[in-house]
Amino acid sequence: MSGRRRIEKYEPINWHEIFQRIDSDGDGYILRSELKKYLLNTPVSDVPLTDDMVDSMLYHVDYNNDGYINLQEFYALVNVPVDAGTRSVVQRTLVATAFSIAPRSQVSHGDRHYIAEYSCCPPPLVIPLFCAAEVGVFIYYAVNMGNVGPYSPVPWKSPLIYDPKRRLEAWRFISYMFLHAGYVHLLSNVMVALFVGIPLEMVHRWWRLLILYLAGVIAGSLAASMFDPHSYLVGASGGCYALIAAHLANVIINWGEMPFNWVRLLVLITLMGTDIGVFAYMTLTNSSTRISYVAHLAGFVAGLLVGMVTLRNLKEHRWEIVLKWIGLSIFLMLIAAAVTIQVAFPDLVGLYPPMPEKAI
């Protein structure tokens, strides 16, 4: 045997290909927090990278500090100015990460992340508790007023009802949701809330649904008080429509991770179209109705705008972050405008004085 040592041919790493593999959605950006997770959780050395070290390197190469690493910044990370040993660990970790991720062509559209996020631990609590409270309040007033019917009782003197003459009692803008005008009204709202809200709570957790539901309730009462300033208001329809709209927000921000996304979208469009059609018919025919469609619409808008902010985004894209902040800004401006009118310019929409001279 010859004493010559065999010289192995060195093949340079194609860092563009490595970047494309880690960029699993193919949008040209890798979320910085996601890349940090890969660098910390893909062990290739006995001396792992530390949290502070990874943060420092990613901050150094994220030139525009937008939270994303593009191809140019990825090249900078590969050649990050640290000692040779650390740079070698970074490079090997990136290669190991890239080859541990299935190529996009091998990921089936139906096998996405969203279904895996459903969980009954903890069990859904917020929506069932709200519904139980609404049923309990209805039973209380039904027993005390001795009258139960499809459209009764309506406890006009209740401290919970939204009374247009008692607007200084600010809790009424929320507490009206616990009252309903009869068991038909109650059952329809409870069934919608349970059917629509529980699946959302199983994925997005209780506190997000609490924010969404209350946002719809508040938006509904503020809008109804301005567009129908002399009417009382009961029912949780604003919250229910916020939950329906939250499903639309959920489809928008988790489209790529959600199976049957087109089916979900068509169902939501059908529900929205039905309600819009009924509203248009009632308006065009001048039919008298006790239903506050303005509260429905306001609850829906609130659910859509707040939903894009509060719901879990399983894979956040750049345009979704922009859309989220736009939605939050619009919602806060609408609420601020409504509160300003209520407090400073009530005559602008024909509101009653905030409190009667003598308590009812």
Short mmCIF file of C-alpha atoms in Angstrom, two decimals:
data_model
loop_
_atom_site.label_atom_id
_atom_site.label_comp_id
_atom_site.label_asym_id
_atom_site.label_seq_id
_atom_site.Cartn_x
_atom_site.Cartn_y
_atom_site.Cartn_z
CA MET A 1 0.00 0.00 0.00
CA SER A 2 1.19 3.49 -0.81
CA GLY A 3 2.02 5.78 2.10
CA ARG A 4 0.32 8.63 0.40
CA ARG A 5 -2.56 10.06 2.35
CA ARG A 6 -5.81 10.24 0.49
CA ILE A 7 -6.84 13.84 -0.13
CA GLU A 8 -10.61 14.26 0.22
CA LYS A 9 -12.24 16.74 -2.08
CA TYR A 10 -13.95 19.60 -0.21
CA GLU A 11 -17.31 20.63 -1.55
CA PRO A 12 -18.39 24.15 -0.55
CA ILE A 13 -21.80 24.55 1.09
CA ASN A 14 -24.54 26.08 -1.00
CA TRP A 15 -25.83 28.61 1.52
CA HIS A 16 -28.58 29.79 -0.82
CA GLU A 17 -30.00 26.26 -0.82
CA ILE A 18 -29.70 26.11 2.99
CA PHE A 19 -31.61 29.40 3.26
CA GLN A 20 -34.36 28.12 0.92
CA ARG A 21 -34.78 24.96 2.98
CA ILE A 22 -35.16 26.87 6.26
CA ASP A 23 -37.48 29.40 4.56
CA SER A 24 -40.25 26.79 4.53
CA ASP A 25 -42.98 29.04 3.14
CA GLY A 26 -40.79 30.42 0.35
CA ASP A 27 -41.48 34.11 0.97
CA GLY A 28 -37.79 35.08 1.11
CA TYR A 29 -37.78 35.76 4.86
CA ILE A 30 -37.10 33.70 7.99
CA LEU A 31 -38.65 34.92 11.23
CA ARG A 32 -35.81 35.97 13.52
CA SER A 33 -37.40 34.35 16.58
CA GLU A 34 -37.83 31.12 14.63
CA LEU A 35 -34.19 31.13 13.53
CA LYS A 36 -33.15 31.74 17.13
CA LYS A 37 -35.14 28.68 18.19
CA TYR A 38 -33.38 26.57 15.57
CA LEU A 39 -29.93 27.76 16.64
CA LEU A 40 -30.62 27.02 20.31
CA ASN A 41 -32.45 23.70 19.89
CA THR A 42 -30.37 21.94 17.23
CA PRO A 43 -27.38 20.53 19.12
CA VAL A 44 -24.30 19.91 16.96
CA SER A 45 -21.60 20.58 19.54
CA ASP A 46 -20.75 19.77 23.13
CA VAL A 47 -20.55 23.53 23.71
CA PRO A 48 -24.02 24.83 22.75
CA LEU A 49 -24.76 28.39 21.74
CA THR A 50 -26.12 30.55 24.56
CA ASP A 51 -29.28 32.60 24.43
CA ASP A 52 -27.42 35.92 24.75
CA MET A 53 -24.90 34.91 22.11
CA VAL A 54 -27.62 34.04 19.57
CA ASP A 55 -29.56 37.23 20.33
CA SER A 56 -26.42 39.30 19.78
CA MET A 57 -25.58 37.64 16.47
CA LEU A 58 -29.10 37.92 15.07
CA TYR A 59 -29.38 41.54 16.16
CA HIS A 60 -26.06 42.25 14.46
CA VAL A 61 -27.14 40.81 11.09
CA ASP A 62 -30.77 42.01 11.10
CA TYR A 63 -29.77 45.30 9.49
CA ASN A 64 -33.24 46.89 9.32
CA ASN A 65 -34.33 45.37 12.65
CA ASP A 66 -37.67 44.20 11.17
CA GLY A 67 -37.65 40.84 12.94
CA TYR A 68 -36.93 38.91 9.72
CA ILE A 69 -33.73 37.55 8.17
CA ASN A 70 -33.53 37.83 4.39
CA LEU A 71 -30.96 36.12 2.14
CA GLN A 72 -28.40 38.94 2.42
CA GLU A 73 -28.69 38.94 6.20
CA PHE A 74 -28.47 35.14 6.22
CA TYR A 75 -25.12 35.34 4.39
CA ALA A 76 -23.99 37.81 7.05
CA LEU A 77 -25.00 35.33 9.77
CA VAL A 78 -22.99 32.58 8.11
CA ASN A 79 -19.93 34.85 8.21
CA VAL A 80 -20.75 36.53 11.51
CA PRO A 81 -17.65 38.22 13.02
CA VAL A 82 -17.06 35.94 16.02
CA ASP A 83 -14.34 33.44 16.84
CA ALA A 84 -13.83 30.60 14.36
CA GLY A 85 -15.17 27.94 16.74
CA THR A 86 -18.47 29.74 17.35
CA ARG A 87 -18.87 30.52 13.65
CA SER A 88 -18.33 26.85 12.84
CA VAL A 89 -21.04 25.84 15.34
CA VAL A 90 -23.44 28.38 13.78
CA GLN A 91 -22.76 27.08 10.28
CA ARG A 92 -23.15 23.42 11.25
CA THR A 93 -26.36 24.20 13.15
CA LEU A 94 -27.85 25.95 10.12
CA VAL A 95 -26.97 22.99 7.88
CA ALA A 96 -28.43 20.50 10.38
CA THR A 97 -31.59 22.59 10.68
CA ALA A 98 -32.02 22.84 6.92
CA PHE A 99 -31.84 19.09 6.40
CA SER A 100 -34.17 18.36 9.31
CA ILE A 101 -36.97 20.38 7.66
CA ALA A 102 -39.04 18.62 5.02
CA PRO A 103 -38.90 20.33 1.61
CA ARG A 104 -42.01 22.29 0.66
CA SER A 105 -42.78 19.82 -2.12
CA GLN A 106 -43.11 17.02 0.46
CA VAL A 107 -45.50 18.88 2.78
CA SER A 108 -49.09 18.07 1.95
CA HIS A 109 -51.57 20.96 2.03
CA GLY A 110 -54.04 19.06 4.21
CA ASP A 111 -51.44 18.17 6.83
CA ARG A 112 -50.98 21.58 8.39
CA HIS A 113 -50.35 22.81 11.87
CA TYR A 114 -53.81 24.11 12.74
CA ILE A 115 -55.57 20.82 13.51
CA ALA A 116 -52.75 19.84 15.87
CA GLU A 117 -53.43 22.97 17.94
CA TYR A 118 -56.89 21.84 19.13
CA SER A 119 -56.72 21.03 22.82
CA CYS A 120 -59.14 20.34 25.66
CA CYS A 121 -56.51 21.05 28.28
CA PRO A 122 -57.47 23.45 29.69
CA PRO A 123 -61.09 22.91 28.67
CA PRO A 124 -63.05 25.77 27.07
CA LEU A 125 -64.38 27.89 29.94
CA VAL A 126 -65.02 31.50 28.92
CA ILE A 127 -67.76 30.96 26.35
CA PRO A 128 -69.62 28.28 28.39
CA LEU A 129 -69.42 30.49 31.50
CA PHE A 130 -70.80 33.51 29.65
CA CYS A 131 -73.64 31.38 28.29
CA ALA A 132 -74.38 29.92 31.74
CA ALA A 133 -74.49 33.44 33.20
CA GLU A 134 -76.91 34.59 30.48
CA VAL A 135 -79.19 31.62 31.12
CA GLY A 136 -79.01 32.21 34.89
CA VAL A 137 -79.94 35.89 34.58
CA PHE A 138 -82.83 35.02 32.25
CA ILE A 139 -84.19 32.47 34.75
CA TYR A 140 -83.86 34.98 37.59
CA TYR A 141 -85.94 37.65 35.82
CA ALA A 142 -88.42 35.09 34.46
CA VAL A 143 -89.12 33.88 38.01
CA ASN A 144 -89.30 37.37 39.50
CA MET A 145 -91.48 38.83 36.74
CA GLY A 146 -93.63 35.70 36.41
CA ASN A 147 -93.62 35.88 32.64
CA VAL A 148 -91.84 33.60 30.17
CA GLY A 149 -92.45 33.75 26.45
CA PRO A 150 -90.67 33.77 23.09
CA TYR A 151 -90.12 37.51 23.41
CA SER A 152 -90.43 38.12 27.13
CA PRO A 153 -89.57 39.00 29.83
CA VAL A 154 -87.74 42.26 29.13
CA PRO A 155 -86.66 43.76 32.48
CA TRP A 156 -86.75 47.42 31.52
CA LYS A 157 -85.77 48.60 35.02
CA SER A 158 -82.88 46.21 35.47
CA PRO A 159 -79.50 47.75 36.40
CA LEU A 160 -78.02 45.55 33.66
CA ILE A 161 -80.01 46.81 30.66
CA TYR A 162 -78.55 49.48 28.37
CA ASP A 163 -80.77 52.47 29.12
CA PRO A 164 -80.18 55.41 26.76
CA LYS A 165 -81.12 57.82 29.57
CA ARG A 166 -78.56 56.41 32.02
CA ARG A 167 -75.38 56.46 29.97
CA LEU A 168 -73.21 57.60 32.89
CA GLU A 169 -73.68 54.13 34.38
CA ALA A 170 -70.94 52.89 32.09
CA TRP A 171 -71.23 49.23 33.08
CA ARG A 172 -74.49 49.09 31.12
CA PHE A 173 -72.47 49.21 27.88
CA ILE A 174 -71.29 45.68 28.82
CA SER A 175 -73.85 44.26 31.26
CA TYR A 176 -76.72 44.44 28.75
CA MET A 177 -75.32 41.25 27.20
CA PHE A 178 -76.65 39.20 30.16
CA LEU A 179 -80.29 40.15 29.39
CA HIS A 180 -82.40 38.74 26.56
CA ALA A 181 -85.84 39.54 25.18
CA GLY A 182 -87.39 36.10 25.55
CA TYR A 183 -86.17 32.53 25.28
CA VAL A 184 -85.94 32.63 21.46
CA HIS A 185 -83.43 35.47 21.70
CA LEU A 186 -81.55 33.72 24.50
CA LEU A 187 -81.34 30.31 22.82
CA SER A 188 -80.23 31.71 19.47
CA ASN A 189 -77.37 33.67 21.07
CA VAL A 190 -76.30 30.81 23.34
CA MET A 191 -76.27 28.25 20.51
CA VAL A 192 -74.29 30.55 18.21
CA ALA A 193 -71.79 31.38 20.96
CA LEU A 194 -71.23 27.71 21.85
CA PHE A 195 -71.11 26.46 18.25
CA VAL A 196 -68.79 29.22 17.04
CA GLY A 197 -66.85 30.09 20.19
CA ILE A 198 -65.79 26.72 21.62
CA PRO A 199 -63.73 25.63 18.55
CA LEU A 200 -61.95 28.99 18.67
CA GLU A 201 -61.26 28.71 22.39
CA MET A 202 -59.82 25.20 21.96
CA VAL A 203 -57.09 26.61 19.70
CA HIS A 204 -56.66 30.23 20.81
CA ARG A 205 -57.24 29.88 24.58
CA TRP A 206 -59.65 31.55 26.95
CA TRP A 207 -58.15 35.04 27.39
CA ARG A 208 -58.17 35.77 23.65
CA LEU A 209 -61.84 34.82 23.45
CA LEU A 210 -62.59 36.99 26.49
CA ILE A 211 -61.07 40.02 24.74
CA LEU A 212 -62.88 39.25 21.48
CA TYR A 213 -66.28 38.70 23.05
CA LEU A 214 -66.16 41.85 25.18
CA ALA A 215 -64.84 43.91 22.25
CA GLY A 216 -67.91 42.89 20.24
CA VAL A 217 -70.27 43.65 23.12
CA ILE A 218 -68.80 47.11 23.72
CA ALA A 219 -68.68 47.96 20.02
CA GLY A 220 -72.31 46.83 19.64
CA SER A 221 -73.62 49.04 22.44
CA LEU A 222 -71.59 52.09 21.39
CA ALA A 223 -72.75 51.82 17.78
CA ALA A 224 -76.39 51.13 18.68
CA SER A 225 -76.46 54.06 21.09
CA MET A 226 -75.37 56.44 18.32
CA PHE A 227 -77.37 55.12 15.38
CA ASP A 228 -80.49 54.33 17.42
CA PRO A 229 -79.99 56.75 20.33
CA HIS A 230 -83.39 56.41 22.03
CA SER A 231 -83.63 52.61 22.18
CA TYR A 232 -82.90 50.20 25.00
CA LEU A 233 -80.51 47.34 24.24
CA VAL A 234 -80.36 43.73 25.47
CA GLY A 235 -78.65 40.57 24.26
CA ALA A 236 -75.19 39.26 23.49
CA SER A 237 -75.51 39.47 19.71
CA GLY A 238 -72.57 41.89 19.46
CA GLY A 239 -70.34 39.31 21.14
CA CYS A 240 -71.72 36.48 18.99
CA TYR A 241 -71.05 38.38 15.78
CA ALA A 242 -67.55 39.16 17.04
CA LEU A 243 -66.96 35.41 17.37
CA ILE A 244 -68.25 34.81 13.83
CA ALA A 245 -65.96 37.52 12.47
CA ALA A 246 -63.07 36.10 14.49
CA HIS A 247 -63.39 32.94 12.40
CA LEU A 248 -62.89 35.09 9.31
CA ALA A 249 -59.83 36.72 10.90
CA ASN A 250 -58.60 33.24 11.80
CA VAL A 251 -58.91 32.06 8.20
CA ILE A 252 -57.04 35.16 6.98
CA ILE A 253 -54.04 34.91 9.32
CA ASN A 254 -53.79 31.08 9.32
CA TRP A 255 -54.77 30.39 5.71
CA GLY A 256 -51.71 28.31 4.85
CA GLU A 257 -51.83 26.29 8.08
CA MET A 258 -55.57 25.54 7.97
CA PRO A 259 -57.09 22.54 6.21
CA PHE A 260 -60.35 23.08 4.30
CA ASN A 261 -59.69 26.81 4.29
CA TRP A 262 -61.90 27.39 1.24
CA VAL A 263 -64.79 25.52 2.87
CA ARG A 264 -64.48 27.61 6.02
CA LEU A 265 -64.39 30.80 3.97
CA LEU A 266 -67.49 29.85 1.95
CA VAL A 267 -69.44 28.99 5.12
CA LEU A 268 -68.55 32.37 6.64
CA ILE A 269 -69.50 34.22 3.46
CA THR A 270 -72.85 32.40 3.44
CA LEU A 271 -73.56 33.37 7.06
CA MET A 272 -72.59 36.98 6.43
CA GLY A 273 -74.58 37.15 3.19
CA THR A 274 -77.71 35.82 4.90
CA ASP A 275 -77.61 38.45 7.64
CA ILE A 276 -76.83 41.25 5.20
CA GLY A 277 -79.72 40.12 3.00
CA VAL A 278 -82.17 40.13 5.92
CA PHE A 279 -80.97 43.59 6.96
CA ALA A 280 -81.33 44.94 3.41
CA TYR A 281 -84.83 43.47 3.12
CA MET A 282 -85.95 44.97 6.43
CA THR A 283 -84.50 48.35 5.43
CA LEU A 284 -85.99 48.45 1.93
CA THR A 285 -89.44 47.32 3.07
CA ASN A 286 -89.43 49.70 6.07
CA SER A 287 -90.34 46.75 8.29
CA SER A 288 -90.46 47.50 11.99
CA THR A 289 -88.11 45.30 14.00
CA ARG A 290 -86.71 45.18 17.50
CA ILE A 291 -83.42 43.72 16.23
CA SER A 292 -80.42 46.04 16.35
CA TYR A 293 -78.60 45.23 13.12
CA VAL A 294 -76.20 48.08 13.85
CA ALA A 295 -75.02 46.22 16.97
CA HIS A 296 -74.57 43.08 14.85
CA LEU A 297 -72.48 44.95 12.30
CA ALA A 298 -70.39 46.72 14.94
CA GLY A 299 -69.75 43.44 16.75
CA PHE A 300 -68.69 41.84 13.48
CA VAL A 301 -66.28 44.66 12.62
CA ALA A 302 -64.81 44.53 16.13
CA GLY A 303 -64.35 40.76 15.93
CA LEU A 304 -62.57 41.01 12.57
CA LEU A 305 -60.22 43.82 13.60
CA VAL A 306 -59.47 42.57 17.11
CA GLY A 307 -59.31 38.95 15.94
CA MET A 308 -56.40 39.67 13.62
CA VAL A 309 -54.50 41.07 16.62
CA THR A 310 -55.41 38.68 19.44
CA LEU A 311 -55.78 35.28 17.74
CA ARG A 312 -52.77 33.01 17.49
CA ASN A 313 -50.94 33.31 14.19
CA LEU A 314 -49.26 29.94 13.71
CA LYS A 315 -46.85 31.21 11.07
CA GLU A 316 -46.57 34.95 10.98
CA HIS A 317 -45.76 36.66 7.69
CA ARG A 318 -44.63 40.21 7.16
CA TRP A 319 -47.89 41.39 5.55
CA GLU A 320 -49.87 39.86 8.43
CA ILE A 321 -47.95 41.95 10.97
CA VAL A 322 -48.74 45.09 8.97
CA LEU A 323 -52.41 44.06 8.68
CA LYS A 324 -52.56 43.39 12.42
CA TRP A 325 -51.37 46.87 13.35
CA ILE A 326 -53.64 48.52 10.81
CA GLY A 327 -56.62 46.61 12.22
CA LEU A 328 -55.76 47.51 15.81
CA SER A 329 -55.36 51.17 14.88
CA ILE A 330 -58.73 51.30 13.11
CA PHE A 331 -60.49 49.60 16.04
CA LEU A 332 -58.98 51.94 18.63
CA MET A 333 -59.82 55.01 16.53
CA LEU A 334 -63.43 53.88 16.12
CA ILE A 335 -63.81 53.22 19.86
CA ALA A 336 -62.17 56.54 20.72
CA ALA A 337 -64.45 58.40 18.31
CA ALA A 338 -67.56 56.70 19.74
CA VAL A 339 -66.56 57.46 23.35
CA THR A 340 -65.74 61.08 22.45
CA ILE A 341 -69.17 61.54 20.89
CA GLN A 342 -70.84 59.94 23.92
CA VAL A 343 -69.02 62.23 26.36
CA ALA A 344 -68.41 65.51 24.53
CA PHE A 345 -70.85 65.73 21.61
CA PRO A 346 -74.05 63.80 22.52
CA ASP A 347 -76.26 66.26 20.61
CA LEU A 348 -74.44 65.35 17.39
CA VAL A 349 -76.34 62.05 17.19
CA GLY A 350 -79.38 63.01 19.27
CA LEU A 351 -78.45 61.23 22.50
CA TYR A 352 -80.42 61.82 25.68
CA PRO A 353 -78.73 63.67 28.55
CA PRO A 354 -76.43 61.17 30.32
CA MET A 355 -78.67 60.76 33.40
CA PRO A 356 -82.27 61.66 34.19
CA GLU A 357 -82.93 64.19 36.91
CA LYS A 358 -84.63 61.56 39.02
CA ALA A 359 -83.61 57.93 39.20
CA ILE A 360 -86.02 55.44 37.69
#
